[in-house]
Coordinates of N, CA and C in Angstrom, one line a residue:
X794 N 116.6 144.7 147.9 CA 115.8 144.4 149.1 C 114.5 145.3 149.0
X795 N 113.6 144.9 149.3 CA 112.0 145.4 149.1 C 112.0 146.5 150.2
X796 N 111.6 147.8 149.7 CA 111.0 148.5 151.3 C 109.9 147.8 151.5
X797 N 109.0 147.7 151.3 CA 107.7 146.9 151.8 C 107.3 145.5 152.1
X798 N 107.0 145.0 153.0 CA 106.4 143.9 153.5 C 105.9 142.8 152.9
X799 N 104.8 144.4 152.9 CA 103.8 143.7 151.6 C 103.4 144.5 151.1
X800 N 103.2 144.1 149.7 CA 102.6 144.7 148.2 C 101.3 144.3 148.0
X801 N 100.5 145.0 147.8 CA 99.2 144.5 147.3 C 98.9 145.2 145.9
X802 N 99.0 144.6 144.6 CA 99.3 145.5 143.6 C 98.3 144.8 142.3
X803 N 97.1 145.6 142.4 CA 96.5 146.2 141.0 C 95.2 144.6 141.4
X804 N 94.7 144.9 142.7 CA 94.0 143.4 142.8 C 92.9 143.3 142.6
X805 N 91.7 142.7 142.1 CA 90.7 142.5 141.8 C 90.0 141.5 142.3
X806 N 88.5 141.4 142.6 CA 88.4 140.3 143.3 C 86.8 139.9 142.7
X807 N 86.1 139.5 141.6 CA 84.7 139.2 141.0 C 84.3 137.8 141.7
X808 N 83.2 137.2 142.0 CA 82.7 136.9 141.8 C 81.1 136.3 141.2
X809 N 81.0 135.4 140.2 CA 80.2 135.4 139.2 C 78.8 134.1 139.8
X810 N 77.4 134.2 139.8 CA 76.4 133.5 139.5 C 75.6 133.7 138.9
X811 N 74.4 133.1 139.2 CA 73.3 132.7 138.1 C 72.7 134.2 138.1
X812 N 73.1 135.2 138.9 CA 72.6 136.8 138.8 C 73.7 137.2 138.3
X813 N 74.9 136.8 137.6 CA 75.5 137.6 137.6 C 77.0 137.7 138.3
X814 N 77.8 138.7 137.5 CA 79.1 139.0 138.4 C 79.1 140.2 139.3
X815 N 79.4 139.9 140.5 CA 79.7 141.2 141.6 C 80.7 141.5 141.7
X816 N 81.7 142.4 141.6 CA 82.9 142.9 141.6 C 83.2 143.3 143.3
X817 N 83.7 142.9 144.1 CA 84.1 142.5 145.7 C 85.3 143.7 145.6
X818 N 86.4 143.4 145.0 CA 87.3 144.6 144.9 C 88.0 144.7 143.4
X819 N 88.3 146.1 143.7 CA 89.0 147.1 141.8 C 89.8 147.5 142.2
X820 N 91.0 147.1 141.2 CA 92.1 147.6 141.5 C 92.9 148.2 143.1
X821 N 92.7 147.2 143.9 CA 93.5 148.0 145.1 C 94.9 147.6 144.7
X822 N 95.3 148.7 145.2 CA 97.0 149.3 145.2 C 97.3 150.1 146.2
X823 N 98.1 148.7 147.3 CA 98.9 149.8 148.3 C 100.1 148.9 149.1
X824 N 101.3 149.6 149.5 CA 102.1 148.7 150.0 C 102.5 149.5 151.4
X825 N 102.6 148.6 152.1 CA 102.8 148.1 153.9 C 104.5 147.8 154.2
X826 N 105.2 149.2 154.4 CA 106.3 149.1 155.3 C 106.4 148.2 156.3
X827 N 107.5 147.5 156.7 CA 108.0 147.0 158.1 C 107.6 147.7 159.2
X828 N 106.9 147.4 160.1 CA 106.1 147.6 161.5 C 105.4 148.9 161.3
X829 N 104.9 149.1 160.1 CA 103.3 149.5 160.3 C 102.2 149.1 160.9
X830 N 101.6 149.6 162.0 CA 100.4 149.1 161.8 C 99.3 149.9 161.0
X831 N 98.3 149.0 160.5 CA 97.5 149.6 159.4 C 95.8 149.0 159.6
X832 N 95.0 150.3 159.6 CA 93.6 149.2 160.2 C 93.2 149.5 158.4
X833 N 92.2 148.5 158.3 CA 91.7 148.7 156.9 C 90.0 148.7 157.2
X834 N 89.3 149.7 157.2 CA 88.2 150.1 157.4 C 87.1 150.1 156.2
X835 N 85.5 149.9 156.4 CA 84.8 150.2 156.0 C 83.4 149.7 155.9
X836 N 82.7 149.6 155.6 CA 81.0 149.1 155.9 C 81.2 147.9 155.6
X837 N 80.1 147.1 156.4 CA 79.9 145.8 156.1 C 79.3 145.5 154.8
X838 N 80.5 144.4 154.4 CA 80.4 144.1 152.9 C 80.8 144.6 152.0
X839 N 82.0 145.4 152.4 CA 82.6 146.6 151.6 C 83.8 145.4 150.9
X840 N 84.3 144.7 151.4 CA 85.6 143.4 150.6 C 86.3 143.7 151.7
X841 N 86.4 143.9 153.2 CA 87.5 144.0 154.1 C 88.2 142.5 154.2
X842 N 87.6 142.0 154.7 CA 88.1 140.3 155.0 C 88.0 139.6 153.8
X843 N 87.5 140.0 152.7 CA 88.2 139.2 151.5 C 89.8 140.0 150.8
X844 N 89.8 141.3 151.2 CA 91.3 141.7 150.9 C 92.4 141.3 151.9
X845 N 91.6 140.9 152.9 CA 93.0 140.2 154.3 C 92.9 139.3 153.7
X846 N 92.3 138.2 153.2 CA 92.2 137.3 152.6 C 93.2 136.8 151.7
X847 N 93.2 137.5 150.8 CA 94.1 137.4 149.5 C 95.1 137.7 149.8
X848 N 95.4 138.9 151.4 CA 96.6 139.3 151.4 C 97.3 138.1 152.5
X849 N 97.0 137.6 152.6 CA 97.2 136.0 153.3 C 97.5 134.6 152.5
X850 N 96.9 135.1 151.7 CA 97.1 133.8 150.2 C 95.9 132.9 150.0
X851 N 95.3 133.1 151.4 CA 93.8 132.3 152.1 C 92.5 132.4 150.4
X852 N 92.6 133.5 149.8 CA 92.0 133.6 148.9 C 92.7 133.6 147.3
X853 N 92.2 133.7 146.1 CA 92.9 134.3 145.1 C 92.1 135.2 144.6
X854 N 93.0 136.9 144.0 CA 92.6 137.2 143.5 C 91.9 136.7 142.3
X855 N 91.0 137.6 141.5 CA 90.6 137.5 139.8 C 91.7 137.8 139.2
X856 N 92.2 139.2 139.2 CA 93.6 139.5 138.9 C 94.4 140.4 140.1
X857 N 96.0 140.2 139.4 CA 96.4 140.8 140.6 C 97.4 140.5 141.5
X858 N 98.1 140.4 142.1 CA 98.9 140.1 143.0 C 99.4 140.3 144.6
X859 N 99.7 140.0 145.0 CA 100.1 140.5 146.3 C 101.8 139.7 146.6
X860 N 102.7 140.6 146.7 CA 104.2 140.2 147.5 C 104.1 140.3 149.1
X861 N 104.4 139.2 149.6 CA 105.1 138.9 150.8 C 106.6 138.8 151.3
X862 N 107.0 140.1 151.5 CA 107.9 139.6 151.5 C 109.6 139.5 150.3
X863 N 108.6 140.3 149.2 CA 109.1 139.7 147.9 C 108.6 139.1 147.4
X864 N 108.0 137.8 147.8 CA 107.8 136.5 147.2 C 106.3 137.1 146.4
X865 N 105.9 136.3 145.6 CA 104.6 136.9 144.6 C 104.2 135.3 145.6
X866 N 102.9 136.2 146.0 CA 101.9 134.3 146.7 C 101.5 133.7 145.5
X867 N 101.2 134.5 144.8 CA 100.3 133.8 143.4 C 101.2 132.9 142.6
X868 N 102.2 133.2 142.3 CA 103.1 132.3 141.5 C 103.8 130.9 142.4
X869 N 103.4 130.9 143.8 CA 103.4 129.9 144.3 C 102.1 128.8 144.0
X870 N 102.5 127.6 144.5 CA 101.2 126.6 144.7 C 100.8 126.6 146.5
X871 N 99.9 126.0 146.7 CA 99.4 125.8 147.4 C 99.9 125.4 149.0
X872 N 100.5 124.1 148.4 CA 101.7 124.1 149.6 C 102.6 124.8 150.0
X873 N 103.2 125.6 149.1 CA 104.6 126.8 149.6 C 104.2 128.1 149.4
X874 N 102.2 128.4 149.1 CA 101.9 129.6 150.0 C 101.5 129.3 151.3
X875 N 101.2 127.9 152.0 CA 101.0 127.5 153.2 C 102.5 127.6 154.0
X876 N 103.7 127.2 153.4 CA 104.5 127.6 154.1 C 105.4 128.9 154.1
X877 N 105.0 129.5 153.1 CA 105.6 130.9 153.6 C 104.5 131.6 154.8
X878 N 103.4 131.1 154.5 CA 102.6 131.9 155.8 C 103.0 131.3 157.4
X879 N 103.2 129.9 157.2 CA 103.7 129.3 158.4 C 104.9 130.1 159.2
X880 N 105.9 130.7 157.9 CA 107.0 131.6 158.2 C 106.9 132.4 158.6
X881 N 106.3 133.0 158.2 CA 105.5 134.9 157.9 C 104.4 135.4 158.9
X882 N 103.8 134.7 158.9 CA 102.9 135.2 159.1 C 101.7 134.7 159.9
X883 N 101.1 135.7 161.0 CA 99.9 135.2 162.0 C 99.0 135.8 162.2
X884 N 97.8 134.9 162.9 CA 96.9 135.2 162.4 C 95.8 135.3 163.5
X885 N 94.9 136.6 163.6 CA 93.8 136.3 165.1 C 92.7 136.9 164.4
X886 N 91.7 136.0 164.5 CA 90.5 136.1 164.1 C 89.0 136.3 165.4
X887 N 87.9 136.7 164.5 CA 86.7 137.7 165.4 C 86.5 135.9 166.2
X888 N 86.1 134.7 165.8 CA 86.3 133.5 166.2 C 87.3 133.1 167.0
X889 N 88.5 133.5 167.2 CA 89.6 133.0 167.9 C 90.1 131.8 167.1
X890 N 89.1 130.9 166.6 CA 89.7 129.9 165.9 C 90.6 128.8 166.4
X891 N 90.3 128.4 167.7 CA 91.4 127.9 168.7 C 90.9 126.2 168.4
X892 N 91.6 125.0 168.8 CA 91.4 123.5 168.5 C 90.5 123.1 169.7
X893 N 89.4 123.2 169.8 CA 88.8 122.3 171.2 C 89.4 121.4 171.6
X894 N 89.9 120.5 170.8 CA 90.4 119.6 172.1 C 91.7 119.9 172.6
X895 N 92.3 120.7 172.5 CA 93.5 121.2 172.6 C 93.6 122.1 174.2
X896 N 94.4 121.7 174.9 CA 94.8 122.7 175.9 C 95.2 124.3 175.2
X897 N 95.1 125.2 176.1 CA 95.4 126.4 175.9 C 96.9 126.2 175.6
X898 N 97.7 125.6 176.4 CA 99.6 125.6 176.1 C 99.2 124.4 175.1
X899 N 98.6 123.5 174.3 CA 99.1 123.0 173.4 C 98.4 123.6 171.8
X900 N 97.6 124.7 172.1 CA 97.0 125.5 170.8 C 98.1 125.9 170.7
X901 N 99.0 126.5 171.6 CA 100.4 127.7 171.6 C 101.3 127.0 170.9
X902 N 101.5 126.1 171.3 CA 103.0 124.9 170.9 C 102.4 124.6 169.6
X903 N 101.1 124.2 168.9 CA 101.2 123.6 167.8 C 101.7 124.4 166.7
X904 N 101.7 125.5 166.1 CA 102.4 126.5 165.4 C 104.0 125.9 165.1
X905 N 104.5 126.2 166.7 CA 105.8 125.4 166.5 C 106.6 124.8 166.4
X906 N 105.9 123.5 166.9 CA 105.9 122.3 166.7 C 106.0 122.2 165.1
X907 N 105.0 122.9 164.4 CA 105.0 122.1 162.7 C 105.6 123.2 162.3
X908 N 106.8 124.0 163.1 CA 108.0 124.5 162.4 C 109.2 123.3 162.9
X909 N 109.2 122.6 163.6 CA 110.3 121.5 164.2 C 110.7 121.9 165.3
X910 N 110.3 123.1 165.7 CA 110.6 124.2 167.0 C 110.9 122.8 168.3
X911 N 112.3 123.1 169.1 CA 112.9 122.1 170.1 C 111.9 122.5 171.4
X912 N 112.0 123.8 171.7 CA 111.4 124.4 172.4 C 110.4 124.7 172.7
X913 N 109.3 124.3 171.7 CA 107.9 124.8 171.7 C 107.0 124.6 173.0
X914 N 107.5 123.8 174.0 CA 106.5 124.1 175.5 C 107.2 124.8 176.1
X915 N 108.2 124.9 175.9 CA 108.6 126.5 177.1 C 108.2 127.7 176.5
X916 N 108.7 128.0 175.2 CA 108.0 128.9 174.1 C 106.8 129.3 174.6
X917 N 105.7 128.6 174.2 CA 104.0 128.8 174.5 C 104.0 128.7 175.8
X918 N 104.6 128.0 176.8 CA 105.0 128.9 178.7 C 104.9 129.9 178.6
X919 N 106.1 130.5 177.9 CA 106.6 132.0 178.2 C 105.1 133.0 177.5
X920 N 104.6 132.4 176.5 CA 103.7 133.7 176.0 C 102.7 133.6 176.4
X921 N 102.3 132.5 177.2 CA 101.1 132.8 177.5 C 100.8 132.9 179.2
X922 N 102.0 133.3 179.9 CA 102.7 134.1 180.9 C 102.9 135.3 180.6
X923 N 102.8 135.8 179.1 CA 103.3 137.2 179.1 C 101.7 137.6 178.5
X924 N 100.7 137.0 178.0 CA 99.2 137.4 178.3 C 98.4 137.3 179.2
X925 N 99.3 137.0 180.3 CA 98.4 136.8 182.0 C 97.7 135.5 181.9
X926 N 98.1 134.4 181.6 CA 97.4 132.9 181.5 C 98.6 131.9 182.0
X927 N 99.4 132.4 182.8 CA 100.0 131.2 183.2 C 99.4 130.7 184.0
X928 N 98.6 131.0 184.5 CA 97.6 129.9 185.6 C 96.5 129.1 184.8
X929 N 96.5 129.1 183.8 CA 95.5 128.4 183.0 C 96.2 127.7 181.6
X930 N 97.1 127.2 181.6 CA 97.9 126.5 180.6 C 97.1 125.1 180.0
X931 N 96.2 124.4 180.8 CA 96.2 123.1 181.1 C 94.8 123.5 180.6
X932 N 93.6 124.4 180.9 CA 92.4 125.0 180.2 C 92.1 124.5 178.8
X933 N 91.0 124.2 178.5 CA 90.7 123.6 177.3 C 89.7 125.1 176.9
X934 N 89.4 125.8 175.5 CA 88.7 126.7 175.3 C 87.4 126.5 175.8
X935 N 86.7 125.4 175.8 CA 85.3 125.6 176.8 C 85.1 125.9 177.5
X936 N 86.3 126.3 178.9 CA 86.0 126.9 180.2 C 87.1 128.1 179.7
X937 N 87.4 128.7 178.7 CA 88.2 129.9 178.7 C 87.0 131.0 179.0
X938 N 86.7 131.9 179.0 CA 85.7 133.2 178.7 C 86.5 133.5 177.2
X939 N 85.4 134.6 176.4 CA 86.0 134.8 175.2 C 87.3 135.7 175.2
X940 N 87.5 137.0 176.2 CA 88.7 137.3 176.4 C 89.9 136.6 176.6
X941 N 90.1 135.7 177.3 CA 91.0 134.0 177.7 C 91.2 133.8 176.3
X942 N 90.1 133.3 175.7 CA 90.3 132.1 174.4 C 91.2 133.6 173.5
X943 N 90.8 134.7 173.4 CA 91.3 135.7 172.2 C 92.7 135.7 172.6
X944 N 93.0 135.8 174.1 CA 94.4 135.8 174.6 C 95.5 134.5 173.7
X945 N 94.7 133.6 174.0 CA 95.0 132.5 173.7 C 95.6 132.9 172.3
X946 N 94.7 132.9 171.5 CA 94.8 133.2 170.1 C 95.9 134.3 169.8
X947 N 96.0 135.3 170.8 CA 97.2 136.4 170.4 C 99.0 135.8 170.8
X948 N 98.5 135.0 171.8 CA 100.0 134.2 172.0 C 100.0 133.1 171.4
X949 N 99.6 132.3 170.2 CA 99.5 131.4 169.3 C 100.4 132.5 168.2
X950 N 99.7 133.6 168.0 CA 99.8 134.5 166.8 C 101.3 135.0 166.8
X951 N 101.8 135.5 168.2 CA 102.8 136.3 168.7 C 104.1 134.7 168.3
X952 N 103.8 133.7 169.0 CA 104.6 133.2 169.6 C 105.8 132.7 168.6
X953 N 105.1 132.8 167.4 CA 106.1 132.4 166.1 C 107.3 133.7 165.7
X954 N 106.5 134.9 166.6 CA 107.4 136.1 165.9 C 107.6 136.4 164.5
X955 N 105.5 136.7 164.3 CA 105.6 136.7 162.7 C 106.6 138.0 162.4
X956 N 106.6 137.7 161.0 CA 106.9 139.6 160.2 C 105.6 140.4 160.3
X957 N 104.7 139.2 159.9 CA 103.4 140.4 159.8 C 102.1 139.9 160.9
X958 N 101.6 140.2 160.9 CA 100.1 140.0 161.7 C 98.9 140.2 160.5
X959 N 98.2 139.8 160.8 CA 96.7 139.7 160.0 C 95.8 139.7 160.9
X960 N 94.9 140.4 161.4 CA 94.0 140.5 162.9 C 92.5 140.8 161.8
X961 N 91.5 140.0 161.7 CA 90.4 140.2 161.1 C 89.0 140.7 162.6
X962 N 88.3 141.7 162.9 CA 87.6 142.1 163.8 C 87.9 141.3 165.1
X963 N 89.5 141.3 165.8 CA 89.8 140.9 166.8 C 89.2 140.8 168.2
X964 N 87.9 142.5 167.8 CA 87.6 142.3 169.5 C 86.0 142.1 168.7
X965 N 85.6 141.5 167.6 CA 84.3 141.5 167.0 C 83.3 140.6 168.0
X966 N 84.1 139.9 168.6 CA 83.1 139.3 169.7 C 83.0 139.2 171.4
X967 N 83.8 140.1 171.6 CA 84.0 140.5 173.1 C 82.9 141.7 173.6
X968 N 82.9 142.3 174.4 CA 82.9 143.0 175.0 C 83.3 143.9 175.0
X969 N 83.3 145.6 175.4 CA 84.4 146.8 175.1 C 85.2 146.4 176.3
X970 N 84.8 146.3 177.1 CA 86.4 146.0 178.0 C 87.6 145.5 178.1
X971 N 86.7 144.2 178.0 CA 87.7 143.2 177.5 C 88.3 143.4 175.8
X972 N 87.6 143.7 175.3 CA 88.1 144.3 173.8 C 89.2 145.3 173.7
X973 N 88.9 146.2 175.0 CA 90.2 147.0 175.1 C 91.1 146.4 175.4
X974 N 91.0 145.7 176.6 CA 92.3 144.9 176.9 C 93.0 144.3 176.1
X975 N 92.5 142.9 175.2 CA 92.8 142.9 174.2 C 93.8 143.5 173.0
X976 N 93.5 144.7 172.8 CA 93.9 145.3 172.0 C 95.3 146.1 172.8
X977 N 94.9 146.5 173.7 CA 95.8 146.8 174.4 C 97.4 145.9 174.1
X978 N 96.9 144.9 174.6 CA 97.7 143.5 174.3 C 98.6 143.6 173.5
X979 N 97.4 143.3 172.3 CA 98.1 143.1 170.8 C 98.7 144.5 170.7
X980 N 98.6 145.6 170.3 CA 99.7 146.7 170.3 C 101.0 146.4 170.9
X981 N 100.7 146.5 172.1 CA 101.7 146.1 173.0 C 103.0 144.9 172.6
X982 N 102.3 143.9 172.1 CA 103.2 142.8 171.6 C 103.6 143.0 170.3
X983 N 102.6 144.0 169.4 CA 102.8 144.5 167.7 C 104.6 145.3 168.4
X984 N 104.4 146.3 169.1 CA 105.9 147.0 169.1 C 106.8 146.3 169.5
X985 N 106.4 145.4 170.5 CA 107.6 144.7 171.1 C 108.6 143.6 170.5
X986 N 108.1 142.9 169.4 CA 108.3 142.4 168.5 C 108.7 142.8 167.2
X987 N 108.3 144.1 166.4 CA 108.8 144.8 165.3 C 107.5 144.1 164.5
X988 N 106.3 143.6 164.5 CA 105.6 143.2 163.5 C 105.0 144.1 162.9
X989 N 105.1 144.2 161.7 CA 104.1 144.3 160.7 C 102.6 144.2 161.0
X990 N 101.4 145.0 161.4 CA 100.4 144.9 161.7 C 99.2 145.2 160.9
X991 N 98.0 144.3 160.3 CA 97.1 144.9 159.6 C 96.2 144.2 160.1
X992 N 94.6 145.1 160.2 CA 93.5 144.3 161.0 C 92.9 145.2 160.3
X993 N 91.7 143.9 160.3 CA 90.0 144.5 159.7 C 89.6 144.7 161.0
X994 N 88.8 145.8 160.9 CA 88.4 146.3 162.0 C 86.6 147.4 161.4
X995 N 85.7 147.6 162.6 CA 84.7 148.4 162.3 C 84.5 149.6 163.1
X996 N 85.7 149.6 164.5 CA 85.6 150.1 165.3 C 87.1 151.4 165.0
X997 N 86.1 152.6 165.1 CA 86.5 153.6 164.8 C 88.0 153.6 166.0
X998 N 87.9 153.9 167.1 CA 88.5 153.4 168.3 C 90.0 152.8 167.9
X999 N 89.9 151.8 167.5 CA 90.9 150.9 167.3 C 91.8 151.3 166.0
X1000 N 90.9 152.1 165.0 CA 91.3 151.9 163.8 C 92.2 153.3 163.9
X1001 N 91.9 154.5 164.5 CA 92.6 155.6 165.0 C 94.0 155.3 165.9
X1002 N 93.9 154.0 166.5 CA 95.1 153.8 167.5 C 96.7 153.6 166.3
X1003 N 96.2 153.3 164.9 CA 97.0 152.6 164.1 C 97.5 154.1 162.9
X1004 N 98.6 153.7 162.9 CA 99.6 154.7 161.7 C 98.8 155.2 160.6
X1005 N 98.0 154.2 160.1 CA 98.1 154.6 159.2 C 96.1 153.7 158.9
X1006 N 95.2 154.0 157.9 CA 93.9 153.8 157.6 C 93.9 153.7 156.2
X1007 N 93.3 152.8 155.7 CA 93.2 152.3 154.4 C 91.5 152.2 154.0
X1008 N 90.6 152.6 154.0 CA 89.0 152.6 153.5 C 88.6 151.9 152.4
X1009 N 88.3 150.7 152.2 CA 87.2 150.3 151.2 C 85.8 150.3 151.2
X1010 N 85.4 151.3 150.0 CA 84.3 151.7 149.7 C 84.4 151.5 148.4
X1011 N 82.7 150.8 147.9 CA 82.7 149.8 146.4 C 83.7 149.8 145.8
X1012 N 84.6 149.0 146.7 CA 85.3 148.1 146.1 C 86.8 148.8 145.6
X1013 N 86.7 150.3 146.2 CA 88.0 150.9 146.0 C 88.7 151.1 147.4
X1014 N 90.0 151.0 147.1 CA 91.0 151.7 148.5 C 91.4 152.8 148.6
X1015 N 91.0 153.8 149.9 CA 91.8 155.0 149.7 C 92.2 155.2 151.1
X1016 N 93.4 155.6 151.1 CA 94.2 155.8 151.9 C 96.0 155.1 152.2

């Protein structure tokens, strides 16, 4: 049985045009215990959200690998890295990324639903009663505020009871208040649940609240 989560082991990430190849990331190597949380820090354009990326399966390394779990994503195809993450793993992004036409309780339920889940409207009831939106279940994201829609998005994220979380600049479009709150949130639900937590983040603030800090700078990890 794996101590870690996840493995991110020996990963590289080029890409090549008519100027030329740019090396995005070298050799990162680092592995992620069970309910760490971990912010991964550093200047814009440093490869932050292309390493959540890969560590998602969302991308492929150049070389390199990353375990979820055990499983190597890379030696999967396409459709059973899409369903180990359906398993595994959730996801809240600086966009929220939520379905416009979709009610706030049926952004929640769809997750579950395309696990077979019986219960997926009481399910997405209950979580998004436990992010202070049970009065707005029926809400379509155009009349959310962006706090609302992020909530949204954290009880989408939560509601599956991933292993891990993947949070790319979560409060990158809020407000500090609401950004706190937010975060507040998500902590809050990271312990309550036992998840596994990793977020790109630029905010010093948030990235201090977390166990542990990982720094990419050209294209190396330390920490």
């Amino acid at each position: 049985m794996s101590v870690s989560i996840i493995s991110v082991e020996h990963v590289y990430k080029s890409v090549t045009d008519s100027t030329g190849t740019l090396d995005i990331l070298r050799d990162i190597d680092f592995q992620v215990p069970p309910r760490q949380a971990v912010a991964i820090v550093g200047a814009s354009g440093s490869g932050k959200s292309t390493l959540l990326s890969i560590m998602a399966g969302l991308d492929t390394p150049t070389r390199g690998t990353v375990m979820l779990d055990g499983q190597d994503l890379f030696a999967l195809d396409e459709d059973a890295r899409a369903a180990l993450r359906a398993q595994k793993v959730g996801f809240v992004f600086q966009s929220f990324q939520l379905l416009g036409h979709l009610s706030a309780l049926e952004n929640v339920m769809l997750p579950l639903e395309l696990a077979g889940r019986k219960d997926a409207r009481k399910a997405a009831t209950e979580m998004l009663g436990r992010v202070g939106l049970g009065q707005r279940l029926g809400h379509y994201p155009k009349v959310l505020s962006g706090g609302e829609q992020q909530r949204v998005a954290l009880a989408r994220a939560f509601v599956v009871q991933p292993a891990v979380l993947l949070a790319d600049e979560p409060t990158g479009s809020l407000d500090y208040a609401t950004g706190e709150t937010v975060m507040e949130l998500m902590f809050t639900l990271n312990r309550e649940q036992g998840t596994t937590l990793v977020l790109v983040t630029h905010d010093t603030g948030i990235a201090q609240r977390c166990e542990r800090r990982i720094t990419i700078e050209a294209g190396r990890a330390s920490g």
